[in-house]
Structure formats: C-alpha cells, structure tokens
C-alpha cells in the first residue's frame, strides 16, 4: 500500500499500543512506538489475562446504585473509594451511576459485543506472527457461584450476555468439580464460556508483540510523548522527551495516562483509573485448566507461567496514591474459600503483589476516534476491565481509520463527543 503509506507514531506500548502498531505495520505504514517504559509494564502487566468474548456486561448496571453505600463503608470490599479522592472522582461517579440506566446498559452491551465478540480470533493472527502461541490459550473460562441463589440474583447479567450472542455450558456442583477438581464443594454452580481465551503471561505476550513489531522494521523509542506540533490542524510531529519525531499520524494509546495528551488537543475527557490488584503464589498447590472467575468474591484466578494469579478489585484513588497492599492480600483470603488447598499464609518469597491502573470511562467503553482538533491524531484508550480482550479489534479499527476504510464495526458508541 505504498500510495497511502504514512509515518505513524503510536503513543504507549501496552497491549493496546502494541496491537495497534502491529496492525498498522501490517497495512504497510512506517510505524514507531513511544513509551518511557519497557513494553507491557503498566496495566497490561499484571491483569488476569482473560480474553472475554462474554465480557459484554458494563461495570455499572441498574442495581449498582444500591451497592454504593456498602462500598463507601468497606475499604476492602470489591469496590472502594478513598475518602480523600472522593471530591476528585465525584463527577465521574455520577456519570458511572447514570451509565447504569437500563436503556444505556443495552447500548453499551451491544457496543461491547462488537468490540469483544471475536476477541480471540482477532488477536490470533498477531499472536501467531509474534510466535507467542505458547502463552495464548483457547480453552474457555469458567464463572463460579457458591450459591445457586447468587446466580439467580445475577440473572440480569446473564440474560444480557444471552441477548448479545454469548453461549455457555451450565455445570452443577458435580460437573463443576469434574471439570475443575481444585474447586471446593462450596462451589454450587458454574458456567463455562468456551469461546473465551486467556494468556498465561500477559507481559510476555505484549513483549513478543513489541519484539515482532521491531523485527519487522518498527522503531521503539524509550521516550514519553509530551504534545504535538501542528500546522493548520494537520500533524507535523510528536513532541517527546527526546525531541520532535516527525509523523503524519499519531495514535494516543497511553492507557490511564492518555488524558493530558488529549487535553493538549482541547478534548477534556472523563478518564479515570480503576486501580486493580493481584497477588501471585509461586509453586502453587492449585493449577487451573482455565481462568476461574469467582462471581461473588469478584476476582479471577488464572494459572500463569509464573504461578497462580488472583486478580481483581476496584479502588478509586487516582494515579498518585500509594498502593494499599491489603487489597492484594484479601484476594488470597477470598480464594481460599474456593480453592481449599491454598494455604492461609505463605512465606513472602513465594508471594508477589501488584497494583495497576485500568484506564476507565464511566460507561465502560473506550474512546476510539479522531481528535476534534486534528484529523491526524487518533484516540485508542479507556479500555477499562477489557483491554486485553479489546486489543485485537482496537488494532483493526484504528488501521481502518488510518487507511480511510469504512471501519468494520460501528464506532458511534466509542466517539469522544458522547461526553461533550
Ligand atoms: C487487576 C486487573 C485485572 C485485569 N484483568 C483483565 C482481563 O482478564 N482481561 C482484560 O481484557 N483486561 C483485564 N484488565 C484490564 C487491562 O489490563 C487493561 O484494560 C489494559 O491493560 C489497558 O491496556 P493499555 O495498553 O491501554 O494501557 P497500559 O497497559 O497501561 O499501557 C499504557 C502505556 O502507555 C505508556 N505511557 C504513559 N504515558 C505515556 C506518554 N506520555 N508517552 C508514551 N507512553 C506513555 C505507559 O508507560 C504504558 O506502557 C485487568 C486490569 C487489572 C488492573
């Protein structure tokens, strides 16, 4: 495609930036990646690794508003707000609760279906080209309830999934333990979504995508983008900590750190960080066939190359506050009730704790759009809880937009102006 060949700078080398860079490179563009850190060190490092074709349920649902008081009181509950941060996040929280209106939830779920329905298939060609198939698995994922009644209470979410084409296999407690013998007899009911996939090493996956991109001629600069050089609205260069880098097109994919770059272009967007935690156990007593999502404890257990990872929880406390490691440790306490072979405590050398910043908009959808100011700067950030799963489709649609092709999914729900 030499006629439409462009020089494209992709800002951020997480899962989104590396997927976008690979897709643009496949289209024949000259692409460079910019990141002050090694690829895949931020949110894309420590997540649960699930490619959820079934993750069409937005975070804010009609019932969410009733849980807010208990969240505010319990600092170790599945969603916590630090009191000192409340004044900064109040506006976002109001939008978040408003996004839980029934009609909005239906629209968000439809958009998520477009984004995630082919999550595993979209990523597979990039994974194969990057020789990363060893950490990419297409075996499904399991959702577990300790009580059948808890599943019944969660019925609205499963009905929403069904309306959006998600299919599953139901497992009673016997079938559940036959499928996953590590589960305790507390687990009463399970749903296996066979179209889901996972990675057993999110960091290795991103690193290999970045390595493949570099081996195929892409440049990776260890630098932060600080702004844009434009003339009459057209992009001339990206300003960085190592000087100006000439580019025809820029893609902002800097996850939770994207807001100041969009603000430079006049777009004030309600991007927040939903901080999440993990605890990892080395040489664990439990090895799981597929990721197990505890629907009541609100965490995901995934067997990774480096141990058993228990990941989840949401904490609203901004980008700067120090981590509250109690939130990691509580995940072990919860996991023990589902996997009784796990110990009550471990020597510190067998544990590792992590906190990462999910980049989140209040309506659980990313922004995939052109900036208002320049047609040459694209936004690809705000993927919240589903960045790993959304990466393939995000790469494909950004490549469509840069090439001037009709995007393969309807991008209206992902536009920036929904927050105008
Ligand atoms: C506990 C937890 C569990 C999760 N589980 C899952 C899951 O199972 N499945 C799923 O799909 N998603 C999951 N997620 C969400 C997922 O991890 C994120 O949505 C995804 O990693 C976001 O990717 P990203 O590339 O946008 O951001 P990041 O991975 O944060 O990457 C952004 C990059 O931009 C760089 N950057 C920042 N500022 C600049 C700048 N000025 N210039 C250049 N570069 C810059 C950063 O250094 C970073 O490398 C989970 C998240 C958490 C916290």
PDB file of C-alpha atoms and ligand atoms in Angstrom, residues 11-17 34-38 40-44 46-50 223-225 253-255 257 261 276-277 311-312 354 356-359 383-389, ligand 1:
ATOM      1  CA  UNK A  11       1.989   6.576  21.923  1.00  0.00           C
ATOM      2  CA  UNK A  12       2.092   3.836  24.576  1.00  0.00           C
ATOM      3  CA  UNK A  13       3.350   0.257  24.340  1.00  0.00           C
ATOM      4  CA  UNK A  14       0.804  -1.601  26.441  1.00  0.00           C
ATOM      5  CA  UNK A  15      -1.410  -4.287  24.910  1.00  0.00           C
ATOM      6  CA  UNK A  16      -3.414  -1.627  23.034  1.00  0.00           C
ATOM      7  CA  UNK A  17      -0.425   0.257  21.600  1.00  0.00           C
ATOM      8  CA  UNK A  34       6.854   5.579  22.002  1.00  0.00           C
ATOM      9  CA  UNK A  35       6.995   4.592  25.656  1.00  0.00           C
ATOM     10  CA  UNK A  36       9.163   5.750  28.546  1.00  0.00           C
ATOM     11  CA  UNK A  37       8.899   2.221  29.990  1.00  0.00           C
ATOM     12  CA  UNK A  38       9.618  -1.246  28.670  1.00  0.00           C
ATOM     13  CA  UNK A  40       3.824  -4.059  28.774  1.00  0.00           C
ATOM     14  CA  UNK A  41       4.914  -2.805  32.206  1.00  0.00           C
ATOM     15  CA  UNK A  42       1.742  -0.897  33.192  1.00  0.00           C
ATOM     16  CA  UNK A  43      -1.850  -2.185  33.347  1.00  0.00           C
ATOM     17  CA  UNK A  44      -1.034  -4.805  30.721  1.00  0.00           C
ATOM     18  CA  UNK A  46      -0.455  -7.912  35.967  1.00  0.00           C
ATOM     19  CA  UNK A  47      -4.011  -8.446  34.783  1.00  0.00           C
ATOM     20  CA  UNK A  48      -5.977 -11.704  34.875  1.00  0.00           C
ATOM     21  CA  UNK A  49      -5.200 -12.371  31.204  1.00  0.00           C
ATOM     22  CA  UNK A  50      -8.734 -13.292  30.098  1.00  0.00           C
ATOM     23  CA  UNK A 223      10.506   8.306  25.415  1.00  0.00           C
ATOM     24  CA  UNK A 224       7.296   9.916  26.600  1.00  0.00           C
ATOM     25  CA  UNK A 225       5.101  11.955  24.283  1.00  0.00           C
ATOM     26  CA  UNK A 253      -2.781   4.602  23.374  1.00  0.00           C
ATOM     27  CA  UNK A 254      -1.253   5.573  26.711  1.00  0.00           C
ATOM     28  CA  UNK A 255      -3.903   3.887  28.852  1.00  0.00           C
ATOM     29  CA  UNK A 257      -2.074   8.366  31.211  1.00  0.00           C
ATOM     30  CA  UNK A 261      -2.332  14.374  25.704  1.00  0.00           C
ATOM     31  CA  UNK A 276      -6.792  -3.173  40.439  1.00  0.00           C
ATOM     32  CA  UNK A 277      -4.571  -5.556  42.387  1.00  0.00           C
ATOM     33  CA  UNK A 311      -6.548 -10.597  40.321  1.00  0.00           C
ATOM     34  CA  UNK A 312      -9.368  -8.137  40.740  1.00  0.00           C
ATOM     35  CA  UNK A 354       0.943  -5.813  42.175  1.00  0.00           C
ATOM     36  CA  UNK A 356      -2.209  -1.500  38.076  1.00  0.00           C
ATOM     37  CA  UNK A 357      -4.265   1.328  36.603  1.00  0.00           C
ATOM     38  CA  UNK A 358      -7.215   0.311  34.462  1.00  0.00           C
ATOM     39  CA  UNK A 359      -7.965   3.248  32.129  1.00  0.00           C
ATOM     40  CA  UNK A 383     -10.473   0.073  27.737  1.00  0.00           C
ATOM     41  CA  UNK A 384     -11.159  -0.387  31.460  1.00  0.00           C
ATOM     42  CA  UNK A 385     -11.620  -4.001  32.512  1.00  0.00           C
ATOM     43  CA  UNK A 386     -11.387  -5.442  28.999  1.00  0.00           C
ATOM     44  CA  UNK A 387      -8.213  -4.025  27.434  1.00  0.00           C
ATOM     45  CA  UNK A 388      -6.620  -7.401  26.805  1.00  0.00           C
ATOM     46  CA  UNK A 389      -9.767  -8.687  25.131  1.00  0.00           C
TER      47      UNK A 389
HETATM   48  C1  LIG B   1      -6.346  -6.438  38.289  1.00  0.00           C
HETATM   49  C2  LIG B   1      -6.670  -6.299  36.823  1.00  0.00           C
HETATM   50  C3  LIG B   1      -7.167  -7.388  36.110  1.00  0.00           C
HETATM   51  C4  LIG B   1      -7.487  -7.261  34.763  1.00  0.00           C
HETATM   52  N1  LIG B   1      -7.907  -8.363  34.063  1.00  0.00           N
HETATM   53  C5  LIG B   1      -8.186  -8.256  32.734  1.00  0.00           C
HETATM   54  C6  LIG B   1      -8.586  -9.395  31.991  1.00  0.00           C
HETATM   55  O1  LIG B   1      -8.622 -10.520  32.491  1.00  0.00           O
HETATM   56  N2  LIG B   1      -8.905  -9.228  30.675  1.00  0.00           N
HETATM   57  C7  LIG B   1      -8.871  -7.996  30.073  1.00  0.00           C
HETATM   58  O2  LIG B   1      -9.216  -7.902  28.895  1.00  0.00           O
HETATM   59  N3  LIG B   1      -8.445  -6.902  30.743  1.00  0.00           N
HETATM   60  C8  LIG B   1      -8.113  -7.009  32.063  1.00  0.00           C
HETATM   61  N4  LIG B   1      -7.704  -5.913  32.765  1.00  0.00           N
HETATM   62  C9  LIG B   1      -7.672  -4.603  32.070  1.00  0.00           C
HETATM   63  C10 LIG B   1      -6.430  -4.471  31.215  1.00  0.00           C
HETATM   64  O3  LIG B   1      -5.279  -4.818  31.963  1.00  0.00           O
HETATM   65  C11 LIG B   1      -6.308  -3.029  30.706  1.00  0.00           C
HETATM   66  O4  LIG B   1      -7.511  -2.617  30.112  1.00  0.00           O
HETATM   67  C12 LIG B   1      -5.217  -2.938  29.629  1.00  0.00           C
HETATM   68  O5  LIG B   1      -4.019  -3.479  30.107  1.00  0.00           O
HETATM   69  C13 LIG B   1      -5.019  -1.481  29.193  1.00  0.00           C
HETATM   70  O6  LIG B   1      -4.013  -1.503  28.220  1.00  0.00           O
HETATM   71  P1  LIG B   1      -3.385  -0.167  27.656  1.00  0.00           P
HETATM   72  O7  LIG B   1      -2.390  -0.565  26.639  1.00  0.00           O
HETATM   73  O8  LIG B   1      -4.471   0.772  27.282  1.00  0.00           O
HETATM   74  O9  LIG B   1      -2.679   0.509  28.940  1.00  0.00           O
HETATM   75  P2  LIG B   1      -1.299   0.167  29.665  1.00  0.00           P
HETATM   76  O10 LIG B   1      -1.010  -1.278  29.681  1.00  0.00           O
HETATM   77  O11 LIG B   1      -1.345   0.862  30.981  1.00  0.00           O
HETATM   78  O12 LIG B   1      -0.225   0.827  28.718  1.00  0.00           O
HETATM   79  C14 LIG B   1      -0.111   2.219  28.577  1.00  0.00           C
HETATM   80  C15 LIG B   1       1.323   2.513  28.204  1.00  0.00           C
HETATM   81  O13 LIG B   1       1.440   3.900  27.904  1.00  0.00           O
HETATM   82  C16 LIG B   1       2.705   4.339  28.387  1.00  0.00           C
HETATM   83  N5  LIG B   1       2.662   5.799  28.535  1.00  0.00           N
HETATM   84  C17 LIG B   1       2.113   6.529  29.503  1.00  0.00           C
HETATM   85  N6  LIG B   1       2.271   7.842  29.267  1.00  0.00           N
HETATM   86  C18 LIG B   1       2.947   7.930  28.101  1.00  0.00           C
HETATM   87  C19 LIG B   1       3.421   9.019  27.323  1.00  0.00           C
HETATM   88  N7  LIG B   1       3.196  10.289  27.677  1.00  0.00           N
HETATM   89  N8  LIG B   1       4.109   8.741  26.193  1.00  0.00           N
HETATM   90  C20 LIG B   1       4.324   7.474  25.797  1.00  0.00           C
HETATM   91  N9  LIG B   1       3.880   6.400  26.503  1.00  0.00           N
HETATM   92  C21 LIG B   1       3.212   6.633  27.632  1.00  0.00           C
HETATM   93  C22 LIG B   1       2.881   3.582  29.697  1.00  0.00           C
HETATM   94  O14 LIG B   1       4.244   3.530  30.076  1.00  0.00           O
HETATM   95  C23 LIG B   1       2.296   2.227  29.335  1.00  0.00           C
HETATM   96  O15 LIG B   1       3.298   1.328  28.878  1.00  0.00           O
HETATM   97  C24 LIG B   1      -7.347  -6.016  34.113  1.00  0.00           C
HETATM   98  C25 LIG B   1      -6.799  -4.925  34.806  1.00  0.00           C
HETATM   99  C26 LIG B   1      -6.449  -5.061  36.147  1.00  0.00           C
HETATM  100  C27 LIG B   1      -5.847  -3.898  36.866  1.00  0.00           C
END
